[in-house]
Amino acid sequence: MGKLKGFIEYNRTDEKYLSVTERLKNYKEFTITPDQSEMVEQGGRCMDCGVPFCHSGCPLGNLIPDFNDAVYRKEWKLALDILHSTNNFPEFTGRLCPAPCESACVLGLINPPVSIEMIEKYIVERGFEEGWIKAKAPTKRTNKKIAVVGSGPAGLAAAQQLNSVGHTVEVFERDEKIGGLLRYGIPDFKLEKSIIDRRLTILEEEGVIFHVSKEVGTDIPVSELEKEFDIILLTGGATIRRKLPIKGHDLKGVVQAMDFLKHQNEVVDLKIDQQKNYSATSKNVIVIGGGDTGSDCIGTSNRHKAKSVTNFEILDKPSTDRTEENPWPYWPFTLKTSSSHEEGIERKWSIMTKEFIGDKNKNLTGIKTVAVDWKIDGDRRKLIEIEDSEKVWPCELALLALGFTGPEQDLFSSLNIDLDQTLKPLTKNYKTSNPKVFAAGDLRRGQSLIVWAISEGREAAYHIDKQLMGNTNLPSKIDGDLPSVK
Amino acid sequence: MIKEQGLYSPLNEHENCGAGFICSLTGKKTNKIIHDALNILVRLEHRGAVSSDGRTGDGAGILIEIPHDYFTSECKFDLPISGKYAVGMVFLPPKINQLNFCVQSFESEIKRQGLKVLGWRNVPINSKVVGKIASKSQPVIKQVFISSEDENIQEKELNTKVYVARKISENSIYQSELSQKNYYYFSSLHTRTLIYKGLLMPEDIERFYTDLSNPKLVTRLALVHQRFSTNTFPTWDLAQPFRYMCHNGEINTLKGNISRMTAREELINCDYIEKSDIEKLFPIILEGKSDSASMDMVVELLIMTGRSLPEIMMMLVPEAWEKHNSMSSKKKSFYEFNSCIMEPWDGPASIPFTDGNYIGALLDRNGLRPSRYSVTKDGYVIMSSETGVVNVDPKNIESHGRLEPGKMFLVDMNKGRIIKDEEVKSEVTSKYPYQKWVNDNILPLSKIPYTGNKTPAEEIDFETRLRIFGYTQEDFKTVILPMCVNAKEAIGSMGSDTPLAVLSNKPQLLYNYFKQLFAQVTNPPLDGIREEIVTDTSLAVGSDFNIFNINEKHAKKLKINNPIISNEDLDKIKFVKHKDFKSFTIPVLYDLNKGHNGIEQSLEKIVNEIEKKVDNDYNIIILTDRNVSKKKAPIPMLLACSTVHHYLIKKKKRSKFGIIIESAEPREPHHFSMLFGYGASAINPYLVNEIITYHHKKGIISGITRNKAIANYNKAIAKGILKVMNKIGISTLHSYRGSQIFEALGLRKKFVDKYFNNTPSRIEGVGLYVLEKEISERLNTAFNSELDINKLEMGGEYRWRRNGEKHMLNPTTISKLQQAVRSEKYETYKVYSDQINKQNEQLMTIRGLFKFVELDPINIDEVEPWTEIVKRFKTGAMSYGSISKEAHENLAVAMNRIGGKSNSGEGGEDPGRFKKDKNGDSRNSSIKQVASGRFGVSSYYLTNANEIQIKMAQGAKPGEGGQLPGPKVNPLIAKVRNSTPYVGLISPPPHHDIYSIEDLAQLIYDLKNANRSARINVKLVSKVGVGTIAAGVAKAKADVILISGFDGGTGASPLTSLKHAGLPWELGIAEAQQTLVLNDLRGRVVIECDGQMKTGRDVAIACLLGAEEFGFSTAPLVASGCIMMRACHLNTCPVGIATQDPELRKNFKGKPEHVINFMYFVAQELREIMASLGFRTIDEMVGQSQKLNMKDAVSHYKFKGIDLSKILYKPNVNESVSIRKTIDQDHNLDNVLDFKIYEEAKLSIEKKIKMNLDFNIKNTDRTVGAIISNEISKIHGEKGLPKDTLTINFKGSAGQSFGAFSAKGLKLVVEGNTNDYFGKGLSGATIVVKIPKESTFESDKNIITGNVTLYGATSGEAYINGIAGERFCVRNSGATAVVEGVGDHGCEYMTGGVALVLGKIGRNFAAGMSGGIAYILNEDLNKNHFNYEMIELETPDNQDIDLIKSLVEKHFSNTSSQIAEKIIKNWKLYKDKFIKVMPTEYKLALEKLAKEKINQIIN
């Protein structure tokens, strides 16, 4: 159970980074692997709570106290097994998750929480190093076939789960490579793509069949899938980007963040050369949207050596600490500073973009903004523009990181799936109104975290197997998710 | 007698009592003896009880010699000479035809035995004195006179024949269809003794039986007894004495004793009783009688075997011989030999007995009942529960003595002399060559050679078997490994909030469907830790033989010292080659594909096979669940064991063999305990052994060998079992075996009756079908899982995991509750309460299965306001110590603000809190708890209570004491508790002043004296029979009875207790309500309920079932910030609640408002429910169980069988009977001597004027000093009066609790002697007891005060001019005492103060002594008598010598003690003759404190 007074004796340590100048030189990950002894101490900080809120806060239901304890006892293999029992891809979440577990950690009430995510990452990295993570093909095949449409984390997790119990799983991806947002949405400095490939090799060895550059509905007719497969699982993500339909939105230099990031990922992958319109070099860059994607754009722009990088967020600046309305253990809506922010950024809050300004050649030259205020109006907050606060910012590249509005609709109609008001599939236990079709991930849930995507994929797999076989030995996290503060 | 109904069962009745005898050593027969003896009962009346009619006692009676001359003159027929005829005292049915039938039936049996009826005499009675309740069942009473046709018949033969005739006629009438057959009863039928008894008050016996006042009716001896039964349905026949004995106490092992006795019947054979008659004697023990009656029936039978009465008593109630290092081997051999024949009848017992020739008494091995005797110079012996019950001139006293634990006191009536214990026993143990018999025949397991492993390896791999038997990683980590390392069971904290087995979705082991029973009130739990010398876990295995034959065959037994055996030991037994032992191993598996029928078929095969083997002289049967496979699944071992046990009892073959278990299932002490409880004699947990081996190989268990790890585990389990046994007050595994002290919860009655006969099961539930389903589910999953041990399920029983067992307190409920109380939002509270209530509905608790009948709703405005409702709310007893000062005071302030009550818990309270704070808040806990540790319980503490709670049991660990780990005992807490900083504190499992119900009545009386305005609350834990206990407690004059659920919280408790002992409160409240209403006792007491109450719905259900006040503990803690770390026992609570770490305490963020908001929310939710049900007030709502219905919406396969109708049962009583509290108890304080003293001492108390007063005192003057002290505390607070301001001199025998809670400034002096609990809770006074001037006996050889002297004394001085009884200075934490000799367990649990013993000490001195100092005069001191676990013996230094000298001088000046005088006169000689008993940790602490002081001075 960790160390009895570890949480008093040891301080939290976080993963250390290379210096900003050093890391801006390339697109590689820049974390420094900690010593084993340090990891052991960090594991020893876990208090083995009677009610581990972290375990509830983690959408996967990671058995956090248990792997912390195993790490503390230096039982790395056991730790890995515990970790893998709830999470197919800890190497992804260990790098990318915003760690709701840590914000729910009981120790967080009094001290900085346990460095759960770091521990997670180094358990799995240790596993790869030691060669413990090997393909484990099923011993028997069930002759059931499942098509997974979309190869992001939800699809991959479902594929691995379903394959492990002997179903034949084929994954269809319209892009050239497998991975979805992991591959194309996350910059390499946060997730080197070899990390994805390392895992994909294992999935392939286990028997998962991948089809790339195959868009279902275009390259393969939906009817064919319906004929060939017992179950179709839709994990195509919530790919429709939110637009900013204001004056000047069609100027050259107004770029969707996802296009910008995808391009960069392809460049790093040496697939294509850097294109000028996607380059931030020597430009005044303004990233609109204060979320994680925005942050990735900032990191990328700085690596491009932009002239300046500025970030706009329409909401007001969050407090640095939890407020009374937002107590522990709920997800904290507090000011977050990412490693990309550290690399150089001017952040602006309560600012709304009113117009993109261009020259005659339709090149972006600036952005007109207005300051806003948020007034409480009953249960809601209302936006009020502040008079005489207009301002024009010089800008040659505007990156729109405004989030996603929902999934693409084409497949839904061809598969005859009922939708809810937000145009997402209506599901019960991940099953759509079409009994052969399941849905999971952002496509079902709306845009969310990787950890949720993996969770959705696993849970969908559980229900699919149950439907196919009558019962299932696949794990499920059951209930126990921490509720929202509201 | 009231019939079984609802949850009430007459089988649950308990009794305790007062008893005594007088006999004349000179053989002088008088009628005065009868009056004196009956007067003993009158003087012991406070030990009995009266029913609601105020007239019906629980039964009393007197045994005398047959008054030959009287009968000769009274009878209209001729009588032969004395000894040639027997007289029967017969109860007969009132219906004349039935009466005639009984008479005829008896007479024909008499004839058949070659005897003749000389005549019948109508016993003259005066029915007018009988109480209303008793008169309903009053029998016709006659005497019958019987002689033999054969005039030369020997007296012994005549007694045998009348016994046979009586037994046969009883059996035939009881089996007949007579409607009044239960009236038929022989009080006595003997040639020497005659018993007059009935359902009478003691003073009425003589008035009822007019014979007794006739001066012509004379006797040499008289044995008297009166009962204190827990309820008001006692019967005429169960009044005592019985034919050979009476009994004060309770036999805890009764069930096992009865079933073993039944098993023995098959072997009985005897030359002088016709073979055909022998069978008609059975059952030897009639069903449904009391423990004492049952024991008497066995004594009767054993008398027929030719054993003497003393021998029989030694056999049934042996001394604690097993670990006695100075007992002669001759005596040990006698006991060991007889242990092969008879298991101890264990429990608190003082047993006076007589056959007319001998009269004597015996005390149980623990010395749990008081038995005092006096011998007079004019030749009388008076023996009784109390001294001073017969007025004897001090000049006439020859000696005063007491019965000592395990010892016997015997008078030979014919020789007119007292035979001392050693002499009686020496005679008995010399009768046969026991030592030789034992040496030649008993085979210790260690003597069997081990010849290598012969058990073949399993075919199925380890990992799969782990899954088949339901192991989780939590089992390894939390349960098994800690035992391997520490050799004791792991500790946990907070309550259990997981579903009952029957409501769980997880496949359960059968063990989890049973709950352990435990002792409360009617008998004490034992302290197997501190009083280990009386415990024993060894067992003997083999065939039993005819008890009529006394020969060495009985000793042909295999002896196992720790019956948790290793694989090696099991192999030894499996393949034993020995002339006396033949073992047979039988698999207990079934065909999986046959389902539950498969189990039934297999069991049938198994028992048939075993029966055959037993017929072929196999005497060891090994049940094994090895070799499971995909097709062969394991039958639950408990089911197999119990089935074999019961089936062969039924077949009358059970006594021919022992059962040994080889099983993968058992892992926790509870599992093992159950197997022993249902008949096993040894258990080999082979899979646990494999688990240990695995972890050892992996290096997870390191630093010890594998064998050591296994031995540690086995030892831990044995200790755990001991704890389970001790909980119910049983000392030896020998008598625990087969005793079935469990209640089934959620099993079908039919299933239980078939396989676990005689185990209560009250809410029905699942049967074999579901159990099988759970097994096959486990098996299927096992064979379909990966073979990776790392991937074993994580568990979640003890710590919440999503995939584990559900917990009511989980991240969602905890966070929502905290959010609600902090944001003051009722809507958020509703989210929380909906979650909890919904969880209930998802089958986690019994209350979840109820639904409200919402028929007559009213407007919520009509419901009484929340401010009224919260006055009925309390927070639970959590001690300062277990929780921090901040958390403790937060609760107090909150509850005081809203007019509710907080509870001090058992840790005392800082007097600084008794005064209000400047801002008007009060940190004073309204309820002050008195628990077994008596920490900080002083007059001033009690004076500041509105309610005083006696904790009889705690939900989380009923039957066990509290424990406060050392790190939590910081100097402040140590000060409040009068203990040593950083030394862990254990409060004893029993209250050492409550071993029975009359003792509880005494403590209630004590506390009521100590604070007349406080309500006395008795805290019980729900279990089967809690209703009858509650009735007894109501009769003992409690004002409030709290029934706690098993799931209540704790700061530290063994895991087994957290999970497996006690029942949900729903059953307890309902049973208490029903029983109290049936008894018409409900109106006098408030019923309170607690145990995981979390919402208004919970409160509403408790109220409808009968509760009117409600306690919350966990929930208000959560409201104050508790996040259920379950680390209370570790002192690492991160939120500053259950910790004393100053840094962590800073993290406490709770505010009184949070607690108040919680209480408000609960009340608000309750009001909504009240409105929907149509209740305006709580009073209207109490006990209206018709407003509850079983939920019909839920359709879980397990739930289908549950039947809650017994819980919802509402007794049908007439309107005058209250179903809620309506009147106050009458505490009978009007005649307390203190009031008379107060009249005269008022001035002294108020104005501190020195005063000397004189009074006479007698044993009925109890608790003298407490009221006076209460008055002193009220005026002068903690400081009291200046020393010796008010001196009161008494003459006579003081009653119990003399000087209890006596405050500073008082000096109480008794010239005479005193009873038990002298100086209980002494709070600063000086108390003295000295022998009268005119007495001639030597003080240091005679007893002058009773047991449990100075229990929990916090300060003051005591000078005792004689010997004190058992447990002298137990839990003394500050008083100074001088005494001239003490009994067993002296200075037990002492934490402070000084004891000087100028004489002998008994065994187990200083057990658990963690503080204070004892000095002992080192003259023929037996050093084996010390318990060295926590102390060292030292030579006193100069400072000590000075102290001793001054104490001896004070002793002399106070008592004129001769021994003190001698010492002072010869000081040079004596000054080196003392030895100092120093607690090791106390010494270290003192040194540390001294250093700190020096440092302070330097700095």
Short mmCIF file of N, CA, C and O in Angstrom, two decimals, chain A residues 4 7 47-53 55-56 58 61 63 65-66 69 73 75 78 81 106 109-110 136 328-330 473 476-479 481 483-485, chain B residues 473 477 698 700 781 784 786 788 790-791 794 799-803 809-812 814-816 818-819 1123-1126 1130 1132 1134-1135 1141 1144 1147:
data_model
loop_
_atom_site.label_atom_id
_atom_site.label_comp_id
_atom_site.label_asym_id
_atom_site.label_seq_id
_atom_site.Cartn_x
_atom_site.Cartn_y
_atom_site.Cartn_z
N LEU A 4 3.71 4.02 4.21
CA LEU A 4 2.74 4.52 5.18
C LEU A 4 2.74 6.05 5.25
O LEU A 4 1.71 6.67 5.19
N PHE A 7 3.49 10.02 1.76
CA PHE A 7 2.91 11.29 1.29
C PHE A 7 3.38 12.47 2.13
O PHE A 7 3.24 13.61 1.74
N MET A 47 -1.47 7.00 -1.04
CA MET A 47 -1.95 6.71 0.32
C MET A 47 -2.83 5.47 0.38
O MET A 47 -3.35 5.13 1.43
N ASP A 48 -3.04 4.81 -0.74
CA ASP A 48 -3.92 3.63 -0.78
C ASP A 48 -5.26 3.93 -0.10
O ASP A 48 -5.66 3.28 0.85
N CYS A 49 -5.92 4.94 -0.59
CA CYS A 49 -7.16 5.40 0.03
C CYS A 49 -8.22 4.31 0.06
O CYS A 49 -8.32 3.50 -0.85
N GLY A 50 -9.02 4.34 1.10
CA GLY A 50 -10.17 3.44 1.18
C GLY A 50 -11.12 3.70 0.02
O GLY A 50 -11.70 2.77 -0.54
N VAL A 51 -11.27 4.94 -0.31
CA VAL A 51 -12.05 5.30 -1.50
C VAL A 51 -11.12 6.09 -2.42
O VAL A 51 -10.92 7.27 -2.24
N PRO A 52 -10.52 5.41 -3.38
CA PRO A 52 -9.58 6.09 -4.26
C PRO A 52 -10.33 6.91 -5.32
O PRO A 52 -10.84 6.37 -6.29
N PHE A 53 -10.38 8.20 -5.10
CA PHE A 53 -11.11 9.07 -6.03
C PHE A 53 -10.44 9.11 -7.40
O PHE A 53 -11.09 9.29 -8.41
N HIS A 55 -9.26 6.67 -9.00
CA HIS A 55 -9.76 5.51 -9.73
C HIS A 55 -11.13 5.82 -10.32
O HIS A 55 -11.52 5.29 -11.36
N SER A 56 -11.84 6.70 -9.64
CA SER A 56 -13.14 7.13 -10.12
C SER A 56 -12.98 8.26 -11.14
O SER A 56 -13.70 8.32 -12.13
N CYS A 58 -10.58 8.68 -13.15
CA CYS A 58 -10.02 8.19 -14.41
C CYS A 58 -11.13 7.55 -15.23
O CYS A 58 -11.76 6.60 -14.79
N GLY A 61 -11.01 3.97 -15.42
CA GLY A 61 -11.03 3.19 -14.17
C GLY A 61 -9.69 2.56 -13.91
O GLY A 61 -9.58 1.45 -13.38
N LEU A 63 -6.51 1.25 -12.24
CA LEU A 63 -6.34 0.80 -10.84
C LEU A 63 -5.11 1.48 -10.27
O LEU A 63 -4.07 0.87 -10.03
N PRO A 65 -4.18 3.06 -7.32
CA PRO A 65 -3.48 2.72 -6.08
C PRO A 65 -2.71 1.41 -6.22
O PRO A 65 -1.65 1.23 -5.61
N ASP A 66 -3.25 0.52 -7.02
CA ASP A 66 -2.64 -0.80 -7.13
C ASP A 66 -1.34 -0.73 -7.92
O ASP A 66 -0.35 -1.35 -7.56
N ASP A 69 1.32 1.09 -5.88
CA ASP A 69 1.89 0.22 -4.86
C ASP A 69 2.90 -0.74 -5.48
O ASP A 69 3.98 -0.98 -4.93
N ARG A 73 6.79 -1.13 -4.67
CA ARG A 73 7.45 -2.39 -4.29
C ARG A 73 8.38 -2.89 -5.41
O ARG A 73 8.83 -4.04 -5.37
N GLU A 75 7.70 -3.87 -8.25
CA GLU A 75 7.15 -4.96 -9.06
C GLU A 75 6.61 -4.39 -10.35
O GLU A 75 5.41 -4.25 -10.55
N LEU A 78 4.15 -6.50 -12.49
CA LEU A 78 2.80 -6.51 -11.93
C LEU A 78 2.13 -5.17 -12.22
O LEU A 78 0.98 -5.11 -12.63
N ASP A 81 0.93 -5.11 -15.70
CA ASP A 81 -0.27 -5.93 -15.90
C ASP A 81 -1.51 -5.22 -15.35
O ASP A 81 -2.58 -5.27 -15.95
N VAL A 106 -6.72 12.16 -3.65
CA VAL A 106 -7.02 12.64 -2.31
C VAL A 106 -5.87 13.46 -1.73
O VAL A 106 -6.08 14.46 -1.05
N LEU A 109 -5.86 17.20 -1.85
CA LEU A 109 -6.55 18.03 -0.88
C LEU A 109 -5.58 18.83 -0.03
O LEU A 109 -5.89 19.90 0.45
N ILE A 110 -4.42 18.24 0.22
CA ILE A 110 -3.50 18.87 1.16
C ILE A 110 -2.12 19.15 0.58
O ILE A 110 -1.42 20.01 1.07
N LYS A 136 -0.10 -10.82 -28.16
CA LYS A 136 -0.69 -12.01 -27.57
C LYS A 136 -1.90 -12.39 -28.42
O LYS A 136 -3.01 -11.94 -28.16
N TRP A 328 -12.67 20.19 -5.02
CA TRP A 328 -12.15 18.84 -5.15
C TRP A 328 -13.33 17.89 -4.96
O TRP A 328 -14.18 18.18 -4.14
N PRO A 329 -13.41 16.77 -5.59
CA PRO A 329 -12.47 16.14 -6.52
C PRO A 329 -12.87 16.39 -7.98
O PRO A 329 -12.40 15.68 -8.86
N TYR A 330 -13.76 17.34 -8.18
CA TYR A 330 -14.26 17.53 -9.55
C TYR A 330 -13.17 18.10 -10.44
O TYR A 330 -12.20 18.69 -9.98
N ASN A 473 -16.03 -12.35 -21.45
CA ASN A 473 -15.00 -12.29 -20.43
C ASN A 473 -14.17 -11.02 -20.55
O ASN A 473 -13.19 -10.83 -19.84
N SER A 476 -14.98 -4.74 -18.10
CA SER A 476 -15.69 -3.48 -18.24
C SER A 476 -15.40 -2.68 -16.99
O SER A 476 -15.20 -3.24 -15.92
N LYS A 477 -15.40 -1.37 -17.11
CA LYS A 477 -15.09 -0.57 -15.93
C LYS A 477 -16.33 -0.44 -15.04
O LYS A 477 -16.28 0.11 -13.95
N ILE A 478 -17.45 -0.92 -15.54
CA ILE A 478 -18.73 -0.79 -14.86
C ILE A 478 -18.98 0.69 -14.57
O ILE A 478 -18.55 1.54 -15.33
N ASP A 479 -19.69 1.00 -13.49
CA ASP A 479 -19.95 2.42 -13.26
C ASP A 479 -18.91 2.95 -12.27
O ASP A 479 -17.92 2.31 -12.00
N ASP A 481 -17.87 6.37 -12.46
CA ASP A 481 -17.24 7.61 -12.93
C ASP A 481 -17.63 8.75 -12.02
O ASP A 481 -18.78 8.88 -11.62
N PRO A 483 -18.95 12.09 -10.87
CA PRO A 483 -19.94 12.94 -11.54
C PRO A 483 -19.36 14.33 -11.79
O PRO A 483 -18.30 14.66 -11.30
N SER A 484 -20.11 15.10 -12.52
CA SER A 484 -19.65 16.48 -12.73
C SER A 484 -20.08 17.31 -11.54
O SER A 484 -20.90 16.89 -10.74
N VAL A 485 -19.51 18.47 -11.43
CA VAL A 485 -19.76 19.31 -10.27
C VAL A 485 -21.23 19.75 -10.24
O VAL A 485 -21.79 20.01 -9.18
N GLN B 473 -6.62 -10.38 -5.54
CA GLN B 473 -5.32 -9.83 -5.11
C GLN B 473 -5.45 -9.19 -3.74
O GLN B 473 -4.51 -9.14 -2.97
N LYS B 477 -3.08 -9.42 -0.44
CA LYS B 477 -2.42 -8.24 0.09
C LYS B 477 -2.98 -7.84 1.46
O LYS B 477 -2.24 -7.47 2.35
N LYS B 698 8.58 -15.47 -4.84
CA LYS B 698 8.72 -14.20 -5.57
C LYS B 698 9.43 -13.13 -4.75
O LYS B 698 9.69 -12.05 -5.25
N ILE B 700 8.19 -11.60 -2.24
CA ILE B 700 7.27 -10.61 -1.67
C ILE B 700 7.16 -10.82 -0.16
O ILE B 700 7.02 -9.88 0.61
N THR B 781 -15.79 -18.86 -15.06
CA THR B 781 -14.88 -17.73 -15.27
C THR B 781 -13.44 -18.20 -15.12
O THR B 781 -12.57 -17.82 -15.91
N ASN B 784 -12.03 -19.83 -18.08
CA ASN B 784 -11.97 -18.97 -19.25
C ASN B 784 -11.05 -17.79 -19.07
O ASN B 784 -11.05 -16.87 -19.86
N GLU B 786 -7.26 -15.83 -18.27
CA GLU B 786 -5.85 -16.01 -18.55
C GLU B 786 -5.16 -16.60 -17.33
O GLU B 786 -5.50 -16.28 -16.20
N ASP B 788 -2.78 -15.91 -15.67
CA ASP B 788 -1.77 -15.00 -15.16
C ASP B 788 -2.19 -14.52 -13.78
O ASP B 788 -3.25 -13.92 -13.63
N ASN B 790 -1.08 -12.23 -12.05
CA ASN B 790 -1.16 -10.77 -11.98
C ASN B 790 -2.53 -10.27 -12.44
O ASN B 790 -2.91 -9.15 -12.16
N LYS B 791 -3.22 -11.10 -13.17
CA LYS B 791 -4.49 -10.63 -13.71
C LYS B 791 -5.68 -11.12 -12.90
O LYS B 791 -6.82 -11.03 -13.31
N MET B 794 -8.93 -7.72 -8.68
CA MET B 794 -8.29 -6.89 -7.68
C MET B 794 -8.97 -7.01 -6.31
O MET B 794 -8.35 -6.87 -5.28
N ARG B 799 -11.43 -1.94 0.18
CA ARG B 799 -11.18 -0.64 -0.41
C ARG B 799 -11.91 -0.59 -1.74
O ARG B 799 -11.87 -1.55 -2.50
N TRP B 800 -12.58 0.51 -2.00
CA TRP B 800 -13.45 0.60 -3.16
C TRP B 800 -12.71 0.43 -4.48
O TRP B 800 -11.65 1.03 -4.68
N ARG B 801 -13.24 -0.44 -5.33
CA ARG B 801 -12.76 -0.55 -6.70
C ARG B 801 -13.98 -0.69 -7.59
O ARG B 801 -14.95 -1.33 -7.21
N ARG B 802 -13.90 -0.11 -8.77
CA ARG B 802 -15.07 -0.14 -9.65
C ARG B 802 -15.57 -1.56 -9.91
O ARG B 802 -16.76 -1.81 -9.96
N ASN B 803 -14.61 -2.46 -10.11
CA ASN B 803 -15.01 -3.82 -10.44
C ASN B 803 -15.23 -4.69 -9.21
O ASN B 803 -15.58 -5.84 -9.32
N LEU B 809 -20.48 4.27 0.41
CA LEU B 809 -19.70 5.50 0.38
C LEU B 809 -18.63 5.33 -0.69
O LEU B 809 -17.69 4.58 -0.53
N ASN B 810 -18.83 6.02 -1.78
CA ASN B 810 -17.93 5.92 -2.91
C ASN B 810 -17.64 7.33 -3.39
O ASN B 810 -18.15 8.30 -2.82
N PRO B 811 -16.83 7.49 -4.39
CA PRO B 811 -16.47 8.85 -4.80
C PRO B 811 -17.69 9.75 -5.05
O PRO B 811 -17.70 10.91 -4.66
N THR B 812 -18.69 9.19 -5.65
CA THR B 812 -19.84 10.03 -5.99
C THR B 812 -20.58 10.50 -4.74
O THR B 812 -20.84 11.69 -4.57
N ILE B 814 -19.64 10.54 -1.58
CA ILE B 814 -18.83 11.37 -0.69
C ILE B 814 -18.72 12.78 -1.25
O ILE B 814 -18.94 13.77 -0.55
N SER B 815 -18.40 12.90 -2.53
CA SER B 815 -18.18 14.23 -3.07
C SER B 815 -19.48 15.03 -3.09
O SER B 815 -19.48 16.22 -2.82
N LYS B 816 -20.58 14.36 -3.38
CA LYS B 816 -21.85 15.09 -3.42
C LYS B 816 -22.26 15.57 -2.02
O LYS B 816 -22.77 16.67 -1.86
N GLN B 818 -20.29 16.25 0.48
CA GLN B 818 -19.43 17.35 0.91
C GLN B 818 -19.79 18.64 0.17
O GLN B 818 -19.82 19.72 0.75
N GLN B 819 -20.08 18.49 -1.08
CA GLN B 819 -20.46 19.65 -1.87
C GLN B 819 -21.74 20.27 -1.31
O GLN B 819 -21.85 21.49 -1.17
N ILE B 1123 -12.86 11.48 3.95
CA ILE B 1123 -12.99 10.95 2.60
C ILE B 1123 -12.80 9.43 2.61
O ILE B 1123 -12.41 8.83 1.63
N MET B 1124 -13.09 8.82 3.75
CA MET B 1124 -13.05 7.36 3.87
C MET B 1124 -11.71 6.77 3.44
O MET B 1124 -11.64 5.81 2.69
N MET B 1125 -10.66 7.39 3.97
CA MET B 1125 -9.33 6.84 3.76
C MET B 1125 -9.22 5.42 4.30
O MET B 1125 -8.47 4.62 3.81
N ARG B 1126 -9.94 5.17 5.37
CA ARG B 1126 -9.80 3.93 6.13
C ARG B 1126 -8.36 3.78 6.64
O ARG B 1126 -7.74 2.73 6.51
N LEU B 1130 -4.00 4.10 11.43
CA LEU B 1130 -2.60 4.34 11.06
C LEU B 1130 -2.12 5.72 11.48
O LEU B 1130 -0.95 6.04 11.34
N THR B 1132 -2.63 8.40 9.98
CA THR B 1132 -2.18 9.16 8.83
C THR B 1132 -3.33 9.83 8.10
O THR B 1132 -3.21 10.16 6.93
N PRO B 1134 -5.29 12.08 6.20
CA PRO B 1134 -4.77 13.29 5.56
C PRO B 1134 -5.65 14.52 5.77
O PRO B 1134 -5.21 15.63 5.53
N VAL B 1135 -6.90 14.31 6.19
CA VAL B 1135 -7.79 15.46 6.35
C VAL B 1135 -7.93 15.86 7.81
O VAL B 1135 -8.84 16.60 8.17
N ASP B 1141 -1.53 13.54 14.52
CA ASP B 1141 -0.32 14.18 14.00
C ASP B 1141 -0.59 15.68 13.89
O ASP B 1141 -1.51 16.10 13.19
N LEU B 1144 -0.88 17.00 10.32
CA LEU B 1144 -2.06 16.56 9.57
C LEU B 1144 -3.33 17.18 10.13
O LEU B 1144 -4.28 17.45 9.40
N ASN B 1147 -4.93 20.11 8.61
CA ASN B 1147 -5.71 19.99 7.38
C ASN B 1147 -7.21 19.91 7.63
O ASN B 1147 -7.98 19.80 6.70
#
